[in-house]
Every structure is written in C-alpha cells, then in structure tokens.
C-alpha cells in the first residue's frame, strides 16, 4: 500500500463506486417513473370541442320564441353521445319546460353526427310539456347546454362542451 502525503488512498475507489452506483439508480428510477406516469393516463381522451353560434328569435310567433344553434367548427361528434339541456325556459303560464328527449332534436335535425354546418332549432315542438294551443314558449331567460356523455364503459363523467346564457 502506498501513502501519499502520509495518507492511504485505499478508501477512494469504493466511495467513488458507491456514488456512481447511486447516481445510476436515481437516473433509472426517474426514467421509469416518467414513462409509467405518462402511459398510465392514455386511457381517457379529452372531451370534444365545438364552436357554435346561437340565434335567439325574440319575435313571438304563434308557437313562441326560437333558438337556432349552428355549428361553426369543431370535432365531429356522434349525436348519441350528446344531449341538449334547456334551463330557465317557460311556457305562457310560467311553467318550466325542458327539452323533450323523445322529440330528439339532435338526432332528427343533425342526423347521427353533429358537425360543422349543422343547425338545430329549439322551439315549442322540441320542449315538454308543450305549450297549450294558442300558448307560446318564452326563452328570454333560458340557458342552453350541450353536454357530451361518452359511451365508454370506463368513463363515467360527462362534460359541458358548449353553453349559451342570456345577456342582461
């Protein structure tokens, strides 16, 4: 064994070896955790996006007021994954009304896929309870929501992908 300046150089090699080994383990653990966390979230895709314009017809026709919703751009979405929600709409007596799902305004007006260029109208014939004969639909305080309900078994959440609220 040789001594340098009165000291032994025997302990330097094991210390350097341990430091290098710990550095390798830390780098491998970080790399593996990054891959594991990135690939774990791939199962759920984000909700689709859509840009729509709403034309509110305040003129009271014999059936009441209308909304015309036009898709300007966005993802193509199967209408079976969508629902329209109408809140704050009332008939002539002040009775709240909602979208009549049996009338299926999305499926009957847009078909099986909602895409750019489609227009959906919401009026007295698309709500329940329907306004009485001679009555009208008041949409002045109504809010409209387009809700995406994924049909995947591992997804339970839904997302509001478009909303319209009255301006006051």
Tab-separated table of N, CA and C in Angstrom:
chain	number	residue	atom	x	y	z
A	1	UNK	N	0.843	-1.156	0.000
A	1	UNK	CA	0.000	0.000	0.000
A	1	UNK	C	0.893	1.226	0.000
A	2	UNK	N	0.501	2.188	-0.824
A	2	UNK	CA	1.303	3.394	-0.903
A	2	UNK	C	0.615	4.510	-0.154
A	3	UNK	N	1.349	5.398	0.334
A	3	UNK	CA	0.779	6.536	1.036
A	3	UNK	C	1.173	7.796	0.306
A	4	UNK	N	0.265	8.701	0.262
A	4	UNK	CA	0.520	9.988	-0.379
A	4	UNK	C	0.364	11.047	0.700
A	5	UNK	N	1.401	11.716	0.962
A	5	UNK	CA	1.348	12.749	1.974
A	5	UNK	C	0.993	12.215	3.335
A	6	UNK	N	1.321	10.990	3.599
A	6	UNK	CA	1.044	10.394	4.888
A	6	UNK	C	-0.345	9.795	4.988
A	7	UNK	N	-1.087	9.796	3.891
A	7	UNK	CA	-2.442	9.227	3.921
A	7	UNK	C	-2.524	8.029	3.011
A	8	UNK	N	-3.439	7.134	3.331
A	8	UNK	CA	-3.657	5.959	2.498
A	8	UNK	C	-4.702	6.296	1.439
A	9	UNK	N	-4.535	5.850	0.176
A	9	UNK	CA	-5.508	6.109	-0.896
A	9	UNK	C	-6.396	4.905	-1.156
A	10	UNK	N	-6.482	3.988	-0.224
A	10	UNK	CA	-7.283	2.785	-0.379
A	10	UNK	C	-8.785	3.046	-0.387
A	11	UNK	N	-9.293	3.980	0.384
A	11	UNK	CA	-10.730	4.198	0.533
A	11	UNK	C	-11.353	5.006	-0.580
A	12	UNK	N	-10.627	5.560	-1.483
A	12	UNK	CA	-11.159	6.423	-2.525
A	12	UNK	C	-11.951	5.621	-3.550
A	13	UNK	N	-11.477	4.502	-3.968
A	13	UNK	CA	-12.130	3.699	-5.001
A	13	UNK	C	-13.515	3.203	-4.571
A	14	UNK	N	-13.729	2.636	-3.403
A	14	UNK	CA	-15.076	2.211	-3.005
A	14	UNK	C	-16.050	3.386	-2.885
A	15	UNK	N	-15.636	4.526	-2.426
A	15	UNK	CA	-16.521	5.679	-2.293
A	15	UNK	C	-16.972	6.163	-3.660
A	16	UNK	N	-16.070	6.243	-4.616
A	16	UNK	CA	-16.422	6.655	-5.975
A	16	UNK	C	-17.378	5.638	-6.597
A	17	UNK	N	-17.141	4.375	-6.382
A	17	UNK	CA	-18.018	3.326	-6.907
A	17	UNK	C	-19.434	3.438	-6.356
A	18	UNK	N	-19.574	3.706	-5.060
A	18	UNK	CA	-20.896	3.841	-4.440
A	18	UNK	C	-21.604	5.086	-4.987
A	19	UNK	N	-20.909	6.180	-5.131
A	19	UNK	CA	-21.513	7.404	-5.661
A	19	UNK	C	-22.006	7.178	-7.087
A	20	UNK	N	-21.229	6.543	-7.930
A	20	UNK	CA	-21.635	6.268	-9.314
A	20	UNK	C	-22.831	5.330	-9.341
A	21	UNK	N	-22.843	4.305	-8.505
A	21	UNK	CA	-23.956	3.347	-8.444
A	21	UNK	C	-25.247	4.042	-8.005
A	22	UNK	N	-25.181	4.918	-6.999
A	22	UNK	CA	-26.370	5.646	-6.544
A	22	UNK	C	-26.878	6.570	-7.646
A	23	UNK	N	-25.983	7.232	-8.367
A	23	UNK	CA	-26.395	8.115	-9.466
A	23	UNK	C	-27.106	7.329	-10.566
A	24	UNK	N	-26.613	6.164	-10.901
A	24	UNK	CA	-27.245	5.322	-11.926
A	24	UNK	C	-28.636	4.897	-11.476
A	25	UNK	N	-28.787	4.501	-10.229
A	25	UNK	CA	-30.089	4.063	-9.697
A	25	UNK	C	-31.083	5.225	-9.722
A	26	UNK	N	-30.662	6.421	-9.345
A	26	UNK	CA	-31.552	7.579	-9.343
A	26	UNK	C	-32.012	7.909	-10.764
A	27	UNK	N	-31.115	7.904	-11.718
A	27	UNK	CA	-31.475	8.189	-13.113
A	27	UNK	C	-32.433	7.133	-13.648
A	28	UNK	N	-32.197	5.868	-13.394
A	28	UNK	CA	-33.102	4.800	-13.847
A	28	UNK	C	-34.478	4.930	-13.202
A	29	UNK	N	-34.533	5.212	-11.912
A	29	UNK	CA	-35.822	5.355	-11.224
A	29	UNK	C	-36.614	6.529	-11.792
A	30	UNK	N	-35.942	7.636	-12.062
A	30	UNK	CA	-36.629	8.802	-12.639
A	30	UNK	C	-37.155	8.494	-14.031
A	31	UNK	N	-36.365	7.834	-14.840
A	31	UNK	CA	-36.785	7.487	-16.201
A	31	UNK	C	-37.976	6.540	-16.189
A	32	UNK	N	-37.933	5.533	-15.367
A	32	UNK	CA	-39.035	4.567	-15.288
A	32	UNK	C	-40.304	5.244	-14.777
A	33	UNK	N	-40.198	6.110	-13.782
A	33	UNK	CA	-41.397	6.765	-13.262
A	33	UNK	C	-42.024	7.708	-14.292
A	34	UNK	N	-41.220	8.386	-15.085
A	34	UNK	CA	-41.763	9.265	-16.124
A	34	UNK	C	-42.554	8.451	-17.143
A	35	UNK	N	-42.023	7.365	-17.606
A	35	UNK	CA	-42.740	6.526	-18.568
A	35	UNK	C	-44.000	5.922	-17.957
A	36	UNK	N	-43.929	5.467	-16.730
A	36	UNK	CA	-45.089	4.853	-16.083
A	36	UNK	C	-46.207	5.869	-15.900
A	37	UNK	N	-45.896	7.079	-15.497
A	37	UNK	CA	-46.930	8.088	-15.282
A	37	UNK	C	-47.502	8.607	-16.590
A	38	UNK	N	-46.709	8.738	-17.614
A	38	UNK	CA	-47.219	9.213	-18.908
A	38	UNK	C	-48.153	8.206	-19.542
A	39	UNK	N	-47.793	6.970	-19.559
A	39	UNK	CA	-48.601	5.965	-20.234
A	39	UNK	C	-49.814	5.554	-19.422
A	40	UNK	N	-49.844	5.836	-18.146
A	40	UNK	CA	-50.993	5.482	-17.317
A	40	UNK	C	-52.216	6.319	-17.614
A	41	UNK	N	-52.065	7.552	-18.116
A	41	UNK	CA	-53.192	8.445	-18.361
A	41	UNK	C	-53.709	8.389	-19.788
A	42	UNK	N	-53.215	7.513	-20.606
A	42	UNK	CA	-53.606	7.484	-22.017
A	42	UNK	C	-55.007	6.942	-22.251
A	43	UNK	N	-55.643	6.325	-21.260
A	43	UNK	CA	-56.936	5.691	-21.458
A	43	UNK	C	-58.071	6.663	-21.723
A	44	UNK	N	-57.971	7.891	-21.226
A	44	UNK	CA	-59.070	8.820	-21.375
A	44	UNK	C	-58.686	9.970	-22.299
A	45	UNK	N	-59.479	10.125	-23.329
A	45	UNK	CA	-59.263	11.228	-24.254
A	45	UNK	C	-60.021	12.448	-23.748
A	46	UNK	N	-59.588	13.637	-24.109
A	46	UNK	CA	-60.306	14.835	-23.676
A	46	UNK	C	-61.667	14.933	-24.360
A	47	UNK	N	-62.539	15.706	-23.764
A	47	UNK	CA	-63.861	15.925	-24.346
A	47	UNK	C	-63.706	16.638	-25.690
A	48	UNK	N	-64.608	16.379	-26.628
A	48	UNK	CA	-64.534	17.064	-27.923
A	48	UNK	C	-64.826	18.552	-27.754
A	49	UNK	N	-64.427	19.326	-28.741
A	49	UNK	CA	-64.716	20.760	-28.696
A	49	UNK	C	-65.562	21.135	-29.905
A	50	UNK	N	-66.353	22.155	-29.716
A	50	UNK	CA	-67.233	22.608	-30.780
A	50	UNK	C	-67.449	24.111	-30.615
A	51	UNK	N	-67.505	24.828	-31.729
A	51	UNK	CA	-67.814	26.255	-31.724
A	51	UNK	C	-69.177	26.431	-32.375
A	52	UNK	N	-70.099	27.030	-31.626
A	52	UNK	CA	-71.463	27.200	-32.116
A	52	UNK	C	-71.886	28.650	-31.964
A	53	UNK	N	-72.828	29.041	-32.788
A	53	UNK	CA	-73.462	30.342	-32.628
A	53	UNK	C	-74.939	30.114	-32.365
A	54	UNK	N	-75.521	30.985	-31.562
A	54	UNK	CA	-76.942	30.885	-31.246
A	54	UNK	C	-77.648	32.124	-31.766
A	55	UNK	N	-78.703	31.882	-32.467
A	55	UNK	CA	-79.542	32.984	-32.930
A	55	UNK	C	-80.832	32.890	-32.136
A	56	UNK	N	-81.078	33.908	-31.332
A	56	UNK	CA	-82.271	33.935	-30.494
A	56	UNK	C	-83.304	34.793	-31.175
A	57	UNK	N	-84.440	34.192	-31.514
A	57	UNK	CA	-85.520	34.908	-32.185
A	57	UNK	C	-86.522	35.352	-31.125
A	58	UNK	N	-86.450	36.655	-30.755
A	58	UNK	CA	-87.340	37.177	-29.719
A	58	UNK	C	-88.755	37.414	-30.229
A	59	UNK	N	-88.911	37.504	-31.524
A	59	UNK	CA	-90.241	37.734	-32.076
A	59	UNK	C	-91.141	36.570	-31.704
A	60	UNK	N	-92.206	36.870	-31.054
A	60	UNK	CA	-93.115	35.813	-30.641
A	60	UNK	C	-93.981	35.411	-31.826
A	61	UNK	N	-93.707	34.208	-32.334
A	61	UNK	CA	-94.515	33.633	-33.406
A	61	UNK	C	-95.716	32.961	-32.748
A	62	UNK	N	-96.615	32.405	-33.508
A	62	UNK	CA	-97.735	31.710	-32.870
A	62	UNK	C	-97.283	30.618	-31.900
A	63	UNK	N	-96.119	30.031	-32.128
A	63	UNK	CA	-95.622	28.984	-31.234
A	63	UNK	C	-94.648	29.499	-30.180
A	64	UNK	N	-94.270	30.757	-30.229
A	64	UNK	CA	-93.343	31.297	-29.245
A	64	UNK	C	-91.996	31.618	-29.854
A	65	UNK	N	-90.994	31.674	-29.005
A	65	UNK	CA	-89.661	32.067	-29.410
A	65	UNK	C	-88.835	30.853	-29.814
A	66	UNK	N	-87.750	31.104	-30.560
A	66	UNK	CA	-86.892	30.034	-31.074
A	66	UNK	C	-85.428	30.333	-30.821
A	67	UNK	N	-84.655	29.268	-30.677
A	67	UNK	CA	-83.202	29.319	-30.747
A	67	UNK	C	-82.807	28.538	-31.985
A	68	UNK	N	-81.862	29.062	-32.732
A	68	UNK	CA	-81.267	28.326	-33.839
A	68	UNK	C	-79.783	28.200	-33.503
A	69	UNK	N	-79.310	26.997	-33.294
A	69	UNK	CA	-77.917	26.731	-32.940
A	69	UNK	C	-77.205	26.209	-34.175
A	70	UNK	N	-76.128	26.878	-34.571
A	70	UNK	CA	-75.382	26.475	-35.759
A	70	UNK	C	-73.958	26.133	-35.365
A	71	UNK	N	-73.506	24.952	-35.799
A	71	UNK	CA	-72.129	24.528	-35.539
A	71	UNK	C	-71.234	25.210	-36.561
A	72	UNK	N	-70.264	25.973	-36.089
A	72	UNK	CA	-69.341	26.684	-36.973
A	72	UNK	C	-68.079	25.864	-37.242
A	73	UNK	N	-67.575	25.198	-36.212
A	73	UNK	CA	-66.370	24.380	-36.374
A	73	UNK	C	-66.250	23.460	-35.172
A	74	UNK	N	-65.310	22.551	-35.252
A	74	UNK	CA	-65.054	21.661	-34.123
A	74	UNK	C	-65.017	20.206	-34.544
A	75	UNK	N	-64.995	19.360	-33.540
A	75	UNK	CA	-64.928	17.918	-33.758
A	75	UNK	C	-66.260	17.373	-34.255
A	76	UNK	N	-66.184	16.307	-35.020
A	76	UNK	CA	-67.391	15.560	-35.395
A	76	UNK	C	-67.762	14.698	-34.197
A	77	UNK	N	-69.022	14.790	-33.744
A	77	UNK	CA	-69.449	14.092	-32.538
A	77	UNK	C	-70.719	13.310	-32.844
A	78	UNK	N	-70.738	12.065	-32.445
A	78	UNK	CA	-71.945	11.260	-32.625
A	78	UNK	C	-73.053	11.840	-31.749
A	79	UNK	N	-74.233	12.034	-32.337
A	79	UNK	CA	-75.328	12.657	-31.590
A	79	UNK	C	-75.820	11.774	-30.446
A	80	UNK	N	-75.575	10.470	-30.510
A	80	UNK	CA	-75.987	9.606	-29.395
A	80	UNK	C	-75.166	9.894	-28.146
A	81	UNK	N	-74.027	10.586	-28.292
A	81	UNK	CA	-73.199	10.950	-27.156
A	81	UNK	C	-73.507	12.358	-26.637
A	82	UNK	N	-74.497	13.018	-27.225
A	82	UNK	CA	-74.808	14.396	-26.864
A	82	UNK	C	-76.213	14.523	-26.306
A	83	UNK	N	-76.390	15.502	-25.447
A	83	UNK	CA	-77.734	15.860	-25.003
A	83	UNK	C	-77.819	17.372	-24.893
A	84	UNK	N	-78.971	17.894	-25.240
A	84	UNK	CA	-79.248	19.318	-25.088
A	84	UNK	C	-80.007	19.507	-23.786
A	85	UNK	N	-79.606	20.499	-23.018
A	85	UNK	CA	-80.326	20.816	-21.793
A	85	UNK	C	-80.787	22.254	-21.877
A	86	UNK	N	-82.024	22.475	-21.505
A	86	UNK	CA	-82.646	23.791	-21.558
A	86	UNK	C	-83.077	24.139	-20.140
A	87	UNK	N	-82.578	25.241	-19.627
A	87	UNK	CA	-82.909	25.650	-18.252
A	87	UNK	C	-83.422	27.081	-18.270
A	88	UNK	N	-84.450	27.337	-17.509
A	88	UNK	CA	-84.980	28.694	-17.407
A	88	UNK	C	-86.032	29.040	-18.439
A	89	UNK	N	-86.381	28.122	-19.311
A	89	UNK	CA	-87.432	28.367	-20.302
A	89	UNK	C	-88.787	28.064	-19.670
A	90	UNK	N	-89.802	28.847	-20.050
A	90	UNK	CA	-91.148	28.667	-19.500
A	90	UNK	C	-92.184	28.792	-20.617
A	91	UNK	N	-93.377	28.278	-20.339
A	91	UNK	CA	-94.468	28.485	-21.288
A	91	UNK	C	-95.224	29.746	-20.884
A	92	UNK	N	-96.354	30.002	-21.535
A	92	UNK	CA	-97.089	31.253	-21.302
A	92	UNK	C	-97.621	31.371	-19.881
A	93	UNK	N	-97.762	30.254	-19.168
A	93	UNK	CA	-98.265	30.301	-17.793
A	93	UNK	C	-97.139	30.386	-16.772
A	94	UNK	N	-95.886	30.355	-17.240
A	94	UNK	CA	-94.744	30.393	-16.321
A	94	UNK	C	-94.279	29.010	-15.886
A	95	UNK	N	-94.861	27.963	-16.462
A	95	UNK	CA	-94.467	26.594	-16.144
A	95	UNK	C	-93.127	26.275	-16.801
A	96	UNK	N	-92.149	25.796	-16.033
A	96	UNK	CA	-90.854	25.455	-16.632
A	96	UNK	C	-90.990	24.341	-17.671
A	97	UNK	N	-90.230	24.459	-18.731
A	97	UNK	CA	-90.194	23.434	-19.769
A	97	UNK	C	-88.751	22.996	-19.968
A	98	UNK	N	-88.576	21.813	-20.542
A	98	UNK	CA	-87.231	21.298	-20.843
A	98	UNK	C	-87.264	20.632	-22.210
A	99	UNK	N	-86.091	20.252	-22.689
A	99	UNK	CA	-86.008	19.575	-23.989
A	99	UNK	C	-86.742	18.245	-23.904
A	100	UNK	N	-87.556	17.982	-24.898
A	100	UNK	CA	-88.273	16.711	-24.991
A	100	UNK	C	-87.348	15.701	-25.663
A	101	UNK	N	-86.773	14.796	-24.863
A	101	UNK	CA	-85.826	13.809	-25.401
A	101	UNK	C	-86.488	12.878	-26.419
A	102	UNK	N	-87.801	12.649	-26.279
A	102	UNK	CA	-88.464	11.779	-27.256
A	102	UNK	C	-88.559	12.459	-28.620
A	103	UNK	N	-88.546	13.798	-28.655
A	103	UNK	CA	-88.540	14.521	-29.926
A	103	UNK	C	-87.149	14.478	-30.562
A	104	UNK	N	-86.115	14.210	-29.768
A	104	UNK	CA	-84.732	14.051	-30.225
A	104	UNK	C	-84.314	15.130	-31.216
A	105	UNK	N	-84.238	16.388	-30.758
A	105	UNK	CA	-83.876	17.462	-31.697
A	105	UNK	C	-82.490	17.294	-32.310
A	106	UNK	N	-81.563	16.685	-31.596
A	106	UNK	CA	-80.231	16.476	-32.178
A	106	UNK	C	-80.273	15.425	-33.278
A	107	UNK	N	-80.864	14.285	-32.982
A	107	UNK	CA	-80.894	13.187	-33.953
A	107	UNK	C	-81.750	13.484	-35.165
A	108	UNK	N	-82.896	14.148	-34.959
A	108	UNK	CA	-83.783	14.411	-36.096
A	108	UNK	C	-83.293	15.558	-36.967
A	109	UNK	N	-82.576	16.523	-36.376
A	109	UNK	CA	-82.134	17.672	-37.161
A	109	UNK	C	-80.691	17.556	-37.646
A	110	UNK	N	-79.846	16.855	-36.900
A	110	UNK	CA	-78.435	16.753	-37.286
A	110	UNK	C	-78.075	15.376	-37.821
A	111	UNK	N	-78.904	14.395	-37.615
A	111	UNK	CA	-78.569	13.038	-38.047
A	111	UNK	C	-77.736	12.331	-37.002
A	112	UNK	N	-76.897	11.414	-37.420
A	112	UNK	CA	-76.126	10.609	-36.469
A	112	UNK	C	-74.843	11.294	-36.012
A	113	UNK	N	-74.390	12.330	-36.751
A	113	UNK	CA	-73.147	13.025	-36.401
A	113	UNK	C	-73.386	14.532	-36.434
A	114	UNK	N	-72.949	15.217	-35.377
A	114	UNK	CA	-73.007	16.670	-35.337
A	114	UNK	C	-71.674	17.194	-35.847
A	115	UNK	N	-71.730	18.023	-36.894
A	115	UNK	CA	-70.503	18.541	-37.491
A	115	UNK	C	-70.752	19.957	-37.994
A	116	UNK	N	-69.694	20.598	-38.452
A	116	UNK	CA	-69.783	21.980	-38.924
A	116	UNK	C	-70.860	22.112	-39.994
A	117	UNK	N	-71.637	23.180	-39.903
A	117	UNK	CA	-72.700	23.439	-40.866
A	117	UNK	C	-74.074	22.997	-40.396
A	118	UNK	N	-74.137	22.152	-39.381
A	118	UNK	CA	-75.433	21.671	-38.874
A	118	UNK	C	-76.135	22.776	-38.093
A	119	UNK	N	-77.458	22.849	-38.226
A	119	UNK	CA	-78.269	23.794	-37.454
A	119	UNK	C	-79.358	23.027	-36.729
A	120	UNK	N	-79.489	23.335	-35.445
A	120	UNK	CA	-80.524	22.712	-34.621
A	120	UNK	C	-81.427	23.826	-34.115
A	121	UNK	N	-82.722	23.661	-34.282
A	121	UNK	CA	-83.688	24.649	-33.807
A	121	UNK	C	-84.373	24.124	-32.556
A	122	UNK	N	-84.549	25.025	-31.597
A	122	UNK	CA	-85.277	24.688	-30.376
A	122	UNK	C	-86.457	25.634	-30.300
A	123	UNK	N	-87.644	25.044	-30.322
A	123	UNK	CA	-88.872	25.823	-30.260
A	123	UNK	C	-89.932	25.043	-29.492
A	124	UNK	N	-91.168	25.455	-29.634
A	124	UNK	CA	-92.267	24.854	-28.882
A	124	UNK	C	-92.426	23.363	-29.157
A	125	UNK	N	-92.062	22.900	-30.350
A	125	UNK	CA	-92.231	21.479	-30.687
A	125	UNK	C	-91.138	20.591	-30.112
A	126	UNK	N	-90.086	21.188	-29.544
A	126	UNK	CA	-88.985	20.399	-29.009
A	126	UNK	C	-88.943	20.401	-27.479
A	127	UNK	N	-89.969	20.928	-26.814
A	127	UNK	CA	-89.957	21.001	-25.354
A	127	UNK	C	-91.110	20.208	-24.761
A	128	UNK	N	-90.962	19.905	-23.490
A	128	UNK	CA	-92.014	19.237	-22.733
A	128	UNK	C	-92.154	19.913	-21.384
A	129	UNK	N	-93.327	20.148	-20.875
A	129	UNK	CA	-94.608	19.996	-21.560
A	129	UNK	C	-94.752	21.046	-22.657
A	130	UNK	N	-95.442	20.654	-23.712
A	130	UNK	CA	-95.634	21.576	-24.837
A	130	UNK	C	-96.598	22.678	-24.418
A	131	UNK	N	-96.325	23.891	-24.890
A	131	UNK	CA	-97.271	24.971	-24.595
A	131	UNK	C	-98.652	24.630	-25.134
A	132	UNK	N	-99.655	25.065	-24.409
A	132	UNK	CA	-101.032	24.784	-24.812
A	132	UNK	C	-101.341	25.446	-26.138
A	133	UNK	N	-102.400	24.964	-26.772
A	133	UNK	CA	-102.817	25.539	-28.049
A	133	UNK	C	-103.075	27.025	-27.848
A	134	UNK	N	-102.451	27.836	-28.683
A	134	UNK	CA	-102.578	29.276	-28.550
A	134	UNK	C	-101.559	29.866	-27.584
A	135	UNK	N	-100.822	29.008	-26.892
A	135	UNK	CA	-99.796	29.487	-25.960
A	135	UNK	C	-98.479	29.684	-26.685
A	136	UNK	N	-97.477	30.058	-25.954
A	136	UNK	CA	-96.183	30.291	-26.588
A	136	UNK	C	-95.061	29.864	-25.654
A	137	UNK	N	-93.885	29.776	-26.217
A	137	UNK	CA	-92.672	29.403	-25.493
A	137	UNK	C	-91.856	30.662	-25.232
A	138	UNK	N	-91.508	30.901	-23.961
A	138	UNK	CA	-90.708	32.065	-23.576
A	138	UNK	C	-89.287	31.604	-23.261
A	139	UNK	N	-88.343	31.994	-24.122
A	139	UNK	CA	-86.939	31.612	-23.961
A	139	UNK	C	-86.076	32.782	-23.488
A	140	UNK	N	-86.710	33.856	-23.011
A	140	UNK	CA	-85.989	35.063	-22.637
A	140	UNK	C	-84.942	34.853	-21.549
A	141	UNK	N	-85.193	33.957	-20.602
A	141	UNK	CA	-84.237	33.698	-19.512
A	141	UNK	C	-83.614	32.312	-19.622
A	142	UNK	N	-83.721	31.723	-20.778
A	142	UNK	CA	-83.254	30.337	-20.940
A	142	UNK	C	-81.741	30.250	-21.060
A	143	UNK	N	-81.209	29.150	-20.571
A	143	UNK	CA	-79.803	28.780	-20.774
A	143	UNK	C	-79.803	27.442	-21.503
A	144	UNK	N	-78.872	27.298	-22.444
A	144	UNK	CA	-78.770	26.061	-23.220
A	144	UNK	C	-77.396	25.455	-22.976
A	145	UNK	N	-77.380	24.170	-22.713
A	145	UNK	CA	-76.126	23.440	-22.526
A	145	UNK	C	-76.079	22.292	-23.517
A	146	UNK	N	-74.926	22.102	-24.150
A	146	UNK	CA	-74.682	20.923	-24.974
A	146	UNK	C	-73.730	20.054	-24.174
A	147	UNK	N	-74.212	18.887	-23.774
A	147	UNK	CA	-73.457	18.022	-22.869
A	147	UNK	C	-72.998	16.779	-23.610
A	148	UNK	N	-71.717	16.465	-23.461
A	148	UNK	CA	-71.122	15.265	-24.050
A	148	UNK	C	-71.121	14.168	-23.003
A	149	UNK	N	-71.734	13.046	-23.343
A	149	UNK	CA	-71.801	11.876	-22.472
A	149	UNK	C	-71.095	10.724	-23.172
A	150	UNK	N	-69.822	10.474	-22.842
A	150	UNK	CA	-69.108	9.405	-23.544
A	150	UNK	C	-69.769	8.057	-23.304
A	151	UNK	N	-69.749	7.234	-24.312
A	151	UNK	CA	-70.377	5.915	-24.234
A	151	UNK	C	-69.363	4.824	-23.921
A	152	UNK	N	-68.261	5.201	-23.278
A	152	UNK	CA	-67.222	4.236	-22.953
A	152	UNK	C	-67.478	3.687	-21.552
A	153	UNK	N	-67.329	2.380	-21.343
A	153	UNK	CA	-67.637	1.802	-20.043
A	153	UNK	C	-66.730	2.278	-18.909
A	154	UNK	N	-65.510	2.677	-19.213
A	154	UNK	CA	-64.595	3.091	-18.152
A	154	UNK	C	-64.674	4.585	-17.849
A	155	UNK	N	-65.561	5.327	-18.529
A	155	UNK	CA	-65.725	6.762	-18.273
A	155	UNK	C	-67.113	7.026	-17.750
A	156	UNK	N	-67.180	7.655	-16.614
A	156	UNK	CA	-68.480	7.961	-16.035
A	156	UNK	C	-68.813	9.445	-16.087
A	157	UNK	N	-67.803	10.295	-16.301
A	157	UNK	CA	-68.064	11.726	-16.267
A	157	UNK	C	-68.571	12.221	-17.615
A	158	UNK	N	-69.274	13.327	-17.554
A	158	UNK	CA	-69.715	13.995	-18.777
A	158	UNK	C	-69.102	15.393	-18.762
A	159	UNK	N	-69.228	16.102	-19.874
A	159	UNK	CA	-68.625	17.427	-19.968
A	159	UNK	C	-69.556	18.359	-20.733
A	160	UNK	N	-69.665	19.588	-20.250
A	160	UNK	CA	-70.401	20.619	-20.982
A	160	UNK	C	-69.442	21.153	-22.041
A	161	UNK	N	-69.777	20.940	-23.304
A	161	UNK	CA	-68.864	21.364	-24.365
A	161	UNK	C	-69.295	22.664	-25.031
A	162	UNK	N	-70.516	23.141	-24.728
A	162	UNK	CA	-70.958	24.436	-25.228
A	162	UNK	C	-72.084	24.926	-24.329
A	163	UNK	N	-72.133	26.237	-24.108
A	163	UNK	CA	-73.215	26.814	-23.314
A	163	UNK	C	-73.604	28.179	-23.848
A	164	UNK	N	-74.880	28.496	-23.697
A	164	UNK	CA	-75.387	29.823	-24.049
A	164	UNK	C	-76.181	30.331	-22.870
A	165	UNK	N	-75.894	31.563	-22.484
A	165	UNK	CA	-76.619	32.181	-21.391
A	165	UNK	C	-77.105	33.551	-21.844
A	166	UNK	N	-78.262	33.962	-21.383
A	166	UNK	CA	-78.774	35.265	-21.808
A	166	UNK	C	-77.899	36.388	-21.266
A	167	UNK	N	-77.814	37.442	-22.027
A	167	UNK	CA	-77.071	38.617	-21.570
A	167	UNK	C	-78.045	39.586	-20.943
A	168	UNK	N	-77.694	40.108	-19.853
A	168	UNK	CA	-78.554	41.072	-19.138
A	168	UNK	C	-77.809	42.338	-18.894
